[in-house]
Amino acid sequence: MHIISGGNDAEQRRDGDYLDHDQRYARTDAFLDIVCQVWTSEQPVDIHNDFYQAEQAWSAIRPLQKPHLPIYFGGSSEAAIAVAGKHADVFALWGESLAQTGETIQRVRAEAAKHQRDIGFSVSFRPIIADSEAEAWEKAEHILHVATEQAAQRGGGFKAKPDSIGAQRLRATAAQGRVVDKRLWTGIAQLVGGGHNSTALVGTPEQVADALLDYYDLGVRNFLIRGFDPLNDAADYGRALLPIAREKAARRAVAERAS
């Protein structure tokens, strides 16, 4: 279950939610306290906190996984990291640079250690692959050209989300250049203001698999990938990218066990 605490303040208010950024994460903390308690308690429980009140809360339906189904969570603010350290089983990141990703992993692990917890990590990318590296970069530039034209037809670019720390971090990644760490392409992130999963790894399947393994070496074990041409890209990933990436990850795992 992936928990999202909310978007920016304006979006939340359109839905009638007037809590500010840190209050939303406090509410998420309270919600997860309750959910995990109800999932695992053998008896009905009474719940009283700043956000929720319940008497004799109980569920006959229990998660198959023990102690409960995995909780995925993301967010780059201090409030988000604190909730993640307490509750998350897997912390989800957007595709930032290797240095930024390593720094966030260290922050989250330090917070999780306060609760005597281990935590996994997931990173999201939009891989762009082709038979040759030159073709892959041409494909990336075509995607950016089409997206730029579409933005112009809508009357301008995309609005950045100034109160999203994650968006601010992606803009910081994009500010490092159109290409970061050899294969991390920020063209779409620059266009959309870093507001969502918008960075790509560009190259041949072998090159992109190697780039994914760089994140694996930082501690990432889950990769969420989607393309700009969802159906055809999914087929290409399954045919060309995933077999190579899985083989390389398996070899890494064997080497880790042997060391």
PDB file of C-alpha atoms in Angstrom:
ATOM      1  CA  MET A   1       0.000   0.000   0.000  1.00  0.00           C
ATOM      2  CA  HIS A   2       1.505   3.308  -1.101  1.00  0.00           C
ATOM      3  CA  ILE A   3       0.580   6.206   1.173  1.00  0.00           C
ATOM      4  CA  ILE A   4       0.443   9.745  -0.239  1.00  0.00           C
ATOM      5  CA  SER A   5      -0.147  12.527   2.279  1.00  0.00           C
ATOM      6  CA  GLY A   6      -1.385  15.050  -0.273  1.00  0.00           C
ATOM      7  CA  GLY A   7      -0.326  17.422  -3.017  1.00  0.00           C
ATOM      8  CA  ASN A   8       0.278  21.120  -2.643  1.00  0.00           C
ATOM      9  CA  ASP A   9      -1.866  23.369  -0.462  1.00  0.00           C
ATOM     10  CA  ALA A  10      -3.973  24.708  -3.348  1.00  0.00           C
ATOM     11  CA  GLU A  11      -4.816  21.213  -4.582  1.00  0.00           C
ATOM     12  CA  GLN A  12      -5.747  20.058  -1.097  1.00  0.00           C
ATOM     13  CA  ARG A  13      -8.023  23.042  -0.502  1.00  0.00           C
ATOM     14  CA  ARG A  14      -9.913  22.280  -3.690  1.00  0.00           C
ATOM     15  CA  ASP A  15     -10.830  18.998  -1.998  1.00  0.00           C
ATOM     16  CA  GLY A  16     -11.770  20.682   1.274  1.00  0.00           C
ATOM     17  CA  ASP A  17      -8.538  19.831   3.109  1.00  0.00           C
ATOM     18  CA  TYR A  18      -7.118  22.894   4.877  1.00  0.00           C
ATOM     19  CA  LEU A  19      -4.331  21.247   6.853  1.00  0.00           C
ATOM     20  CA  ASP A  20      -0.898  22.601   6.054  1.00  0.00           C
ATOM     21  CA  HIS A  21       2.038  20.518   4.839  1.00  0.00           C
ATOM     22  CA  ASP A  22       3.373  19.359   8.219  1.00  0.00           C
ATOM     23  CA  GLN A  23      -0.116  18.795   9.608  1.00  0.00           C
ATOM     24  CA  ARG A  24      -0.879  16.471   6.703  1.00  0.00           C
ATOM     25  CA  TYR A  25       2.126  14.343   7.580  1.00  0.00           C
ATOM     26  CA  ALA A  26       1.080  14.349  11.238  1.00  0.00           C
ATOM     27  CA  ARG A  27      -2.321  13.079  10.101  1.00  0.00           C
ATOM     28  CA  THR A  28      -0.636  10.372   8.025  1.00  0.00           C
ATOM     29  CA  ASP A  29       1.347   9.309  11.090  1.00  0.00           C
ATOM     30  CA  ALA A  30      -1.875   9.063  13.114  1.00  0.00           C
ATOM     31  CA  PHE A  31      -3.634   7.173  10.312  1.00  0.00           C
ATOM     32  CA  LEU A  32      -0.858   4.603   9.994  1.00  0.00           C
ATOM     33  CA  ASP A  33      -0.754   4.117  13.758  1.00  0.00           C
ATOM     34  CA  ILE A  34      -4.438   3.193  13.593  1.00  0.00           C
ATOM     35  CA  VAL A  35      -4.288   1.057  10.454  1.00  0.00           C
ATOM     36  CA  CYS A  36      -1.377  -1.026  11.682  1.00  0.00           C
ATOM     37  CA  GLN A  37      -3.056  -1.454  15.057  1.00  0.00           C
ATOM     38  CA  VAL A  38      -6.326  -2.620  13.498  1.00  0.00           C
ATOM     39  CA  TRP A  39      -4.496  -4.931  11.098  1.00  0.00           C
ATOM     40  CA  THR A  40      -2.625  -6.677  13.898  1.00  0.00           C
ATOM     41  CA  SER A  41      -4.840  -6.472  16.997  1.00  0.00           C
ATOM     42  CA  GLU A  42      -6.704  -9.592  18.069  1.00  0.00           C
ATOM     43  CA  GLN A  43      -9.244  -7.515  19.968  1.00  0.00           C
ATOM     44  CA  PRO A  44     -11.245  -4.342  19.188  1.00  0.00           C
ATOM     45  CA  VAL A  45      -9.357  -1.171  20.059  1.00  0.00           C
ATOM     46  CA  ASP A  46     -10.356   2.356  21.056  1.00  0.00           C
ATOM     47  CA  ILE A  47      -8.553   5.125  19.192  1.00  0.00           C
ATOM     48  CA  HIS A  48      -8.259   8.747  20.265  1.00  0.00           C
ATOM     49  CA  ASN A  49      -5.780  11.139  18.670  1.00  0.00           C
ATOM     50  CA  ASP A  50      -5.707  14.635  17.211  1.00  0.00           C
ATOM     51  CA  PHE A  51      -7.210  13.480  13.907  1.00  0.00           C
ATOM     52  CA  TYR A  52      -9.296  10.354  14.473  1.00  0.00           C
ATOM     53  CA  GLN A  53     -11.669   8.966  17.068  1.00  0.00           C
ATOM     54  CA  ALA A  54     -12.939   5.382  16.993  1.00  0.00           C
ATOM     55  CA  GLU A  55     -14.458   3.018  19.521  1.00  0.00           C
ATOM     56  CA  GLN A  56     -14.037  -0.740  19.311  1.00  0.00           C
ATOM     57  CA  ALA A  57     -12.314  -0.567  15.923  1.00  0.00           C
ATOM     58  CA  TRP A  58     -11.623  -4.038  14.549  1.00  0.00           C
ATOM     59  CA  SER A  59     -11.460  -5.893  11.255  1.00  0.00           C
ATOM     60  CA  ALA A  60     -12.164  -9.552  10.579  1.00  0.00           C
ATOM     61  CA  ILE A  61     -10.227  -9.235   7.312  1.00  0.00           C
ATOM     62  CA  ARG A  62      -6.486  -9.511   7.925  1.00  0.00           C
ATOM     63  CA  PRO A  63      -3.531  -9.010   5.598  1.00  0.00           C
ATOM     64  CA  LEU A  64      -1.981 -12.194   4.249  1.00  0.00           C
ATOM     65  CA  GLN A  65       1.495 -10.725   4.814  1.00  0.00           C
ATOM     66  CA  LYS A  66       2.786 -10.607   8.382  1.00  0.00           C
ATOM     67  CA  PRO A  67       2.700  -8.463  10.368  1.00  0.00           C
ATOM     68  CA  HIS A  68       0.815  -6.585   7.629  1.00  0.00           C
ATOM     69  CA  LEU A  69       1.054  -5.743   3.947  1.00  0.00           C
ATOM     70  CA  PRO A  70       4.108  -3.641   3.038  1.00  0.00           C
ATOM     71  CA  ILE A  71       3.751   0.119   3.359  1.00  0.00           C
ATOM     72  CA  TYR A  72       5.331   2.229   0.633  1.00  0.00           C
ATOM     73  CA  PHE A  73       5.894   5.888   1.365  1.00  0.00           C
ATOM     74  CA  GLY A  74       7.624   8.899  -0.159  1.00  0.00           C
ATOM     75  CA  GLY A  75       8.403  12.540   0.484  1.00  0.00           C
ATOM     76  CA  SER A  76      11.523  14.657   0.817  1.00  0.00           C
ATOM     77  CA  SER A  77      10.644  17.028   3.663  1.00  0.00           C
ATOM     78  CA  GLU A  78      11.765  16.501   7.240  1.00  0.00           C
ATOM     79  CA  ALA A  79       8.145  15.758   8.194  1.00  0.00           C
ATOM     80  CA  ALA A  80       7.919  13.082   5.505  1.00  0.00           C
ATOM     81  CA  ILE A  81      11.226  11.458   6.432  1.00  0.00           C
ATOM     82  CA  ALA A  82      10.133  11.235  10.075  1.00  0.00           C
ATOM     83  CA  VAL A  83       6.924   9.397   9.153  1.00  0.00           C
ATOM     84  CA  ALA A  84       8.799   7.136   6.744  1.00  0.00           C
ATOM     85  CA  GLY A  85      11.325   6.125   9.377  1.00  0.00           C
ATOM     86  CA  LYS A  86       8.529   5.126  11.724  1.00  0.00           C
ATOM     87  CA  HIS A  87       6.169   3.370   9.321  1.00  0.00           C
ATOM     88  CA  ALA A  88       7.503   2.670   5.827  1.00  0.00           C
ATOM     89  CA  ASP A  89       8.704  -0.717   4.670  1.00  0.00           C
ATOM     90  CA  VAL A  90       9.825   0.725   1.330  1.00  0.00           C
ATOM     91  CA  PHE A  91      10.715   4.372   0.769  1.00  0.00           C
ATOM     92  CA  ALA A  92       9.942   5.590  -2.761  1.00  0.00           C
ATOM     93  CA  LEU A  93      12.049   8.197  -4.541  1.00  0.00           C
ATOM     94  CA  TRP A  94      11.813   9.986  -7.851  1.00  0.00           C
ATOM     95  CA  GLY A  95      14.772   9.556 -10.179  1.00  0.00           C
ATOM     96  CA  GLU A  96      17.322  12.008  -8.833  1.00  0.00           C
ATOM     97  CA  SER A  97      21.086  11.995  -9.292  1.00  0.00           C
ATOM     98  CA  LEU A  98      23.146   9.289  -7.640  1.00  0.00           C
ATOM     99  CA  ALA A  99      24.508  11.782  -5.109  1.00  0.00           C
ATOM    100  CA  GLN A 100      21.036  13.046  -4.195  1.00  0.00           C
ATOM    101  CA  THR A 101      19.667   9.513  -3.970  1.00  0.00           C
ATOM    102  CA  GLY A 102      22.496   8.368  -1.723  1.00  0.00           C
ATOM    103  CA  GLU A 103      21.962  11.362   0.554  1.00  0.00           C
ATOM    104  CA  THR A 104      18.237  10.636   0.900  1.00  0.00           C
ATOM    105  CA  ILE A 105      18.871   6.960   1.587  1.00  0.00           C
ATOM    106  CA  GLN A 106      21.214   7.928   4.421  1.00  0.00           C
ATOM    107  CA  ARG A 107      18.613  10.306   5.893  1.00  0.00           C
ATOM    108  CA  VAL A 108      15.849   7.712   5.792  1.00  0.00           C
ATOM    109  CA  ARG A 109      18.027   4.948   7.218  1.00  0.00           C
ATOM    110  CA  ALA A 110      19.075   7.210  10.085  1.00  0.00           C
ATOM    111  CA  GLU A 111      15.434   7.985  10.878  1.00  0.00           C
ATOM    112  CA  ALA A 112      14.432   4.317  10.655  1.00  0.00           C
ATOM    113  CA  ALA A 113      17.266   3.392  13.023  1.00  0.00           C
ATOM    114  CA  LYS A 114      15.614   5.523  15.720  1.00  0.00           C
ATOM    115  CA  HIS A 115      12.770   2.990  15.635  1.00  0.00           C
ATOM    116  CA  GLN A 116      15.052  -0.061  15.298  1.00  0.00           C
ATOM    117  CA  ARG A 117      13.739  -0.640  11.801  1.00  0.00           C
ATOM    118  CA  ASP A 118      15.240  -1.587   8.436  1.00  0.00           C
ATOM    119  CA  ILE A 119      13.757  -0.055   5.321  1.00  0.00           C
ATOM    120  CA  GLY A 120      13.909  -0.783   1.598  1.00  0.00           C
ATOM    121  CA  PHE A 121      14.076   1.693  -1.266  1.00  0.00           C
ATOM    122  CA  SER A 122      12.357   2.183  -4.611  1.00  0.00           C
ATOM    123  CA  VAL A 123      13.291   4.597  -7.403  1.00  0.00           C
ATOM    124  CA  SER A 124      11.089   5.640 -10.331  1.00  0.00           C
ATOM    125  CA  PHE A 125      12.389   6.245 -13.849  1.00  0.00           C
ATOM    126  CA  ARG A 126      11.047   6.523 -17.381  1.00  0.00           C
ATOM    127  CA  PRO A 127      13.707   4.617 -19.373  1.00  0.00           C
ATOM    128  CA  ILE A 128      14.272   5.483 -23.021  1.00  0.00           C
ATOM    129  CA  ILE A 129      15.992   2.627 -24.824  1.00  0.00           C
ATOM    130  CA  ALA A 130      17.000   1.894 -28.420  1.00  0.00           C
ATOM    131  CA  ASP A 131      19.356  -0.410 -30.287  1.00  0.00           C
ATOM    132  CA  SER A 132      22.075   2.255 -30.304  1.00  0.00           C
ATOM    133  CA  GLU A 133      22.889   5.032 -27.876  1.00  0.00           C
ATOM    134  CA  ALA A 134      22.531   7.661 -30.610  1.00  0.00           C
ATOM    135  CA  GLU A 135      19.038   6.400 -31.445  1.00  0.00           C
ATOM    136  CA  ALA A 136      18.063   6.507 -27.773  1.00  0.00           C
ATOM    137  CA  TRP A 137      19.132  10.149 -27.424  1.00  0.00           C
ATOM    138  CA  GLU A 138      17.303  11.040 -30.641  1.00  0.00           C
ATOM    139  CA  LYS A 139      14.222   9.386 -29.171  1.00  0.00           C
ATOM    140  CA  ALA A 140      14.575  11.439 -25.987  1.00  0.00           C
ATOM    141  CA  GLU A 141      14.839  14.714 -27.895  1.00  0.00           C
ATOM    142  CA  HIS A 142      11.782  13.797 -29.978  1.00  0.00           C
ATOM    143  CA  ILE A 143       9.805  13.125 -26.788  1.00  0.00           C
ATOM    144  CA  LEU A 144      10.820  16.541 -25.455  1.00  0.00           C
ATOM    145  CA  HIS A 145       9.915  18.235 -28.748  1.00  0.00           C
ATOM    146  CA  VAL A 146       6.435  16.699 -28.748  1.00  0.00           C
ATOM    147  CA  ALA A 147       5.877  17.514 -25.060  1.00  0.00           C
ATOM    148  CA  THR A 148       6.993  21.125 -25.605  1.00  0.00           C
ATOM    149  CA  GLU A 149       4.570  21.528 -28.511  1.00  0.00           C
ATOM    150  CA  GLN A 150       1.747  20.073 -26.437  1.00  0.00           C
ATOM    151  CA  ALA A 151       2.519  22.494 -23.612  1.00  0.00           C
ATOM    152  CA  ALA A 152       2.439  25.418 -26.049  1.00  0.00           C
ATOM    153  CA  GLN A 153      -0.929  24.287 -27.413  1.00  0.00           C
ATOM    154  CA  ARG A 154      -2.304  24.352 -23.889  1.00  0.00           C
ATOM    155  CA  GLY A 155      -1.261  27.970 -23.544  1.00  0.00           C
ATOM    156  CA  GLY A 156       2.060  27.680 -21.782  1.00  0.00           C
ATOM    157  CA  GLY A 157       4.221  25.367 -19.782  1.00  0.00           C
ATOM    158  CA  PHE A 158       3.466  23.425 -16.659  1.00  0.00           C
ATOM    159  CA  LYS A 159       3.006  24.982 -13.263  1.00  0.00           C
ATOM    160  CA  ALA A 160       5.672  24.030 -10.749  1.00  0.00           C
ATOM    161  CA  LYS A 161       4.612  22.974  -7.278  1.00  0.00           C
ATOM    162  CA  PRO A 162       6.551  25.381  -5.047  1.00  0.00           C
ATOM    163  CA  ASP A 163       5.568  23.757  -1.739  1.00  0.00           C
ATOM    164  CA  SER A 164       6.605  20.267  -2.855  1.00  0.00           C
ATOM    165  CA  ILE A 165      10.092  19.496  -1.568  1.00  0.00           C
ATOM    166  CA  GLY A 166      10.272  16.590  -4.004  1.00  0.00           C
ATOM    167  CA  ALA A 167       9.584  18.914  -6.943  1.00  0.00           C
ATOM    168  CA  GLN A 168      12.210  21.321  -5.640  1.00  0.00           C
ATOM    169  CA  ARG A 169      14.730  18.485  -5.512  1.00  0.00           C
ATOM    170  CA  LEU A 170      13.927  17.392  -9.074  1.00  0.00           C
ATOM    171  CA  ARG A 171      14.377  20.977 -10.244  1.00  0.00           C
ATOM    172  CA  ALA A 172      17.746  20.964  -8.480  1.00  0.00           C
ATOM    173  CA  THR A 173      18.615  17.794 -10.388  1.00  0.00           C
ATOM    174  CA  ALA A 174      17.565  19.415 -13.662  1.00  0.00           C
ATOM    175  CA  ALA A 175      19.637  22.499 -12.807  1.00  0.00           C
ATOM    176  CA  GLN A 176      22.745  20.300 -12.935  1.00  0.00           C
ATOM    177  CA  GLY A 177      22.220  19.927 -16.683  1.00  0.00           C
ATOM    178  CA  ARG A 178      20.174  18.177 -19.326  1.00  0.00           C
ATOM    179  CA  VAL A 179      22.191  15.009 -18.640  1.00  0.00           C
ATOM    180  CA  VAL A 180      23.400  14.012 -15.166  1.00  0.00           C
ATOM    181  CA  ASP A 181      25.507  10.955 -14.206  1.00  0.00           C
ATOM    182  CA  LYS A 182      25.967   9.923 -17.856  1.00  0.00           C
ATOM    183  CA  ARG A 183      22.396   8.684 -18.475  1.00  0.00           C
ATOM    184  CA  LEU A 184      19.958  10.572 -16.243  1.00  0.00           C
ATOM    185  CA  TRP A 185      18.035  12.805 -18.646  1.00  0.00           C
ATOM    186  CA  THR A 186      16.197  15.777 -17.154  1.00  0.00           C
ATOM    187  CA  GLY A 187      14.609  17.298 -20.259  1.00  0.00           C
ATOM    188  CA  ILE A 188      11.010  16.558 -19.268  1.00  0.00           C
ATOM    189  CA  ALA A 189      11.685  17.416 -15.617  1.00  0.00           C
ATOM    190  CA  GLN A 190      12.867  20.867 -16.733  1.00  0.00           C
ATOM    191  CA  LEU A 191       9.729  21.305 -18.842  1.00  0.00           C
ATOM    192  CA  VAL A 192       7.213  20.280 -16.173  1.00  0.00           C
ATOM    193  CA  GLY A 193       8.921  21.934 -13.209  1.00  0.00           C
ATOM    194  CA  GLY A 194       9.817  18.665 -11.520  1.00  0.00           C
ATOM    195  CA  GLY A 195       6.253  17.995 -10.453  1.00  0.00           C
ATOM    196  CA  HIS A 196       6.184  14.232 -10.915  1.00  0.00           C
ATOM    197  CA  ASN A 197       8.089  11.146 -12.071  1.00  0.00           C
ATOM    198  CA  SER A 198       9.727  12.795 -15.066  1.00  0.00           C
ATOM    199  CA  THR A 199      13.402  11.814 -15.315  1.00  0.00           C
ATOM    200  CA  ALA A 200      14.673   9.164 -17.702  1.00  0.00           C
ATOM    201  CA  LEU A 201      17.644   6.879 -18.117  1.00  0.00           C
ATOM    202  CA  VAL A 202      18.682   6.954 -21.779  1.00  0.00           C
ATOM    203  CA  GLY A 203      20.759   4.482 -23.777  1.00  0.00           C
ATOM    204  CA  THR A 204      20.891   0.940 -25.042  1.00  0.00           C
ATOM    205  CA  PRO A 205      19.277  -1.732 -22.847  1.00  0.00           C
ATOM    206  CA  GLU A 206      22.753  -2.704 -21.611  1.00  0.00           C
ATOM    207  CA  GLN A 207      23.652   0.889 -20.752  1.00  0.00           C
ATOM    208  CA  VAL A 208      20.369   1.584 -18.972  1.00  0.00           C
ATOM    209  CA  ALA A 209      20.665  -1.681 -17.038  1.00  0.00           C
ATOM    210  CA  ASP A 210      24.125  -0.592 -15.886  1.00  0.00           C
ATOM    211  CA  ALA A 211      22.673   2.765 -14.808  1.00  0.00           C
ATOM    212  CA  LEU A 212      19.965   0.986 -12.801  1.00  0.00           C
ATOM    213  CA  LEU A 213      22.674  -1.096 -11.139  1.00  0.00           C
ATOM    214  CA  ASP A 214      24.387   2.099  -9.983  1.00  0.00           C
ATOM    215  CA  TYR A 215      21.251   2.752  -7.904  1.00  0.00           C
ATOM    216  CA  TYR A 216      21.173  -0.894  -6.841  1.00  0.00           C
ATOM    217  CA  ASP A 217      24.652  -0.379  -5.401  1.00  0.00           C
ATOM    218  CA  LEU A 218      23.274   2.490  -3.284  1.00  0.00           C
ATOM    219  CA  GLY A 219      20.738   0.113  -1.718  1.00  0.00           C
ATOM    220  CA  VAL A 220      17.763   0.379  -4.083  1.00  0.00           C
ATOM    221  CA  ARG A 221      16.009  -2.950  -4.629  1.00  0.00           C
ATOM    222  CA  ASN A 222      12.747  -1.829  -6.242  1.00  0.00           C
ATOM    223  CA  PHE A 223      12.493   0.015  -9.550  1.00  0.00           C
ATOM    224  CA  LEU A 224       9.253   1.508 -10.816  1.00  0.00           C
ATOM    225  CA  ILE A 225       9.589   2.092 -14.554  1.00  0.00           C
ATOM    226  CA  ARG A 226       7.144   3.378 -17.121  1.00  0.00           C
ATOM    227  CA  GLY A 227       7.609   4.777 -20.577  1.00  0.00           C
ATOM    228  CA  PHE A 228       6.449   7.766 -22.560  1.00  0.00           C
ATOM    229  CA  ASP A 229       4.794   5.322 -25.003  1.00  0.00           C
ATOM    230  CA  PRO A 230       3.308   3.035 -22.339  1.00  0.00           C
ATOM    231  CA  LEU A 231       2.265  -0.017 -24.367  1.00  0.00           C
ATOM    232  CA  ASN A 232       5.224  -0.231 -26.740  1.00  0.00           C
ATOM    233  CA  ASP A 233       7.728   0.743 -24.055  1.00  0.00           C
ATOM    234  CA  ALA A 234       6.401  -1.942 -21.708  1.00  0.00           C
ATOM    235  CA  ALA A 235       6.951  -4.531 -24.447  1.00  0.00           C
ATOM    236  CA  ASP A 236      10.457  -3.207 -25.128  1.00  0.00           C
ATOM    237  CA  TYR A 237      11.331  -3.257 -21.425  1.00  0.00           C
ATOM    238  CA  GLY A 238      10.167  -6.849 -21.075  1.00  0.00           C
ATOM    239  CA  ARG A 239      11.989  -7.955 -24.201  1.00  0.00           C
ATOM    240  CA  ALA A 240      15.259  -6.059 -23.938  1.00  0.00           C
ATOM    241  CA  LEU A 241      15.807  -4.234 -20.636  1.00  0.00           C
ATOM    242  CA  LEU A 242      14.458  -6.368 -17.801  1.00  0.00           C
ATOM    243  CA  PRO A 243      16.275  -9.625 -18.682  1.00  0.00           C
ATOM    244  CA  ILE A 244      19.623  -7.817 -18.704  1.00  0.00           C
ATOM    245  CA  ALA A 245      18.896  -5.842 -15.533  1.00  0.00           C
ATOM    246  CA  ARG A 246      17.729  -8.952 -13.665  1.00  0.00           C
ATOM    247  CA  GLU A 247      20.793 -10.916 -14.717  1.00  0.00           C
ATOM    248  CA  LYS A 248      23.112  -8.140 -13.581  1.00  0.00           C
ATOM    249  CA  ALA A 249      21.244  -7.769 -10.266  1.00  0.00           C
ATOM    250  CA  ALA A 250      21.422 -11.521  -9.673  1.00  0.00           C
ATOM    251  CA  ARG A 251      25.183 -11.458 -10.205  1.00  0.00           C
ATOM    252  CA  ARG A 252      25.467  -8.540  -7.775  1.00  0.00           C
ATOM    253  CA  ALA A 253      23.462 -10.464  -5.173  1.00  0.00           C
ATOM    254  CA  VAL A 254      25.713 -13.522  -5.526  1.00  0.00           C
ATOM    255  CA  ALA A 255      28.799 -11.340  -5.117  1.00  0.00           C
ATOM    256  CA  GLU A 256      27.299  -9.704  -2.014  1.00  0.00           C
ATOM    257  CA  ARG A 257      26.612 -13.078  -0.395  1.00  0.00           C
ATOM    258  CA  ALA A 258      30.127 -14.259  -1.184  1.00  0.00           C
ATOM    259  CA  SER A 259      31.812 -11.170   0.291  1.00  0.00           C
TER     260      SER A 259
END
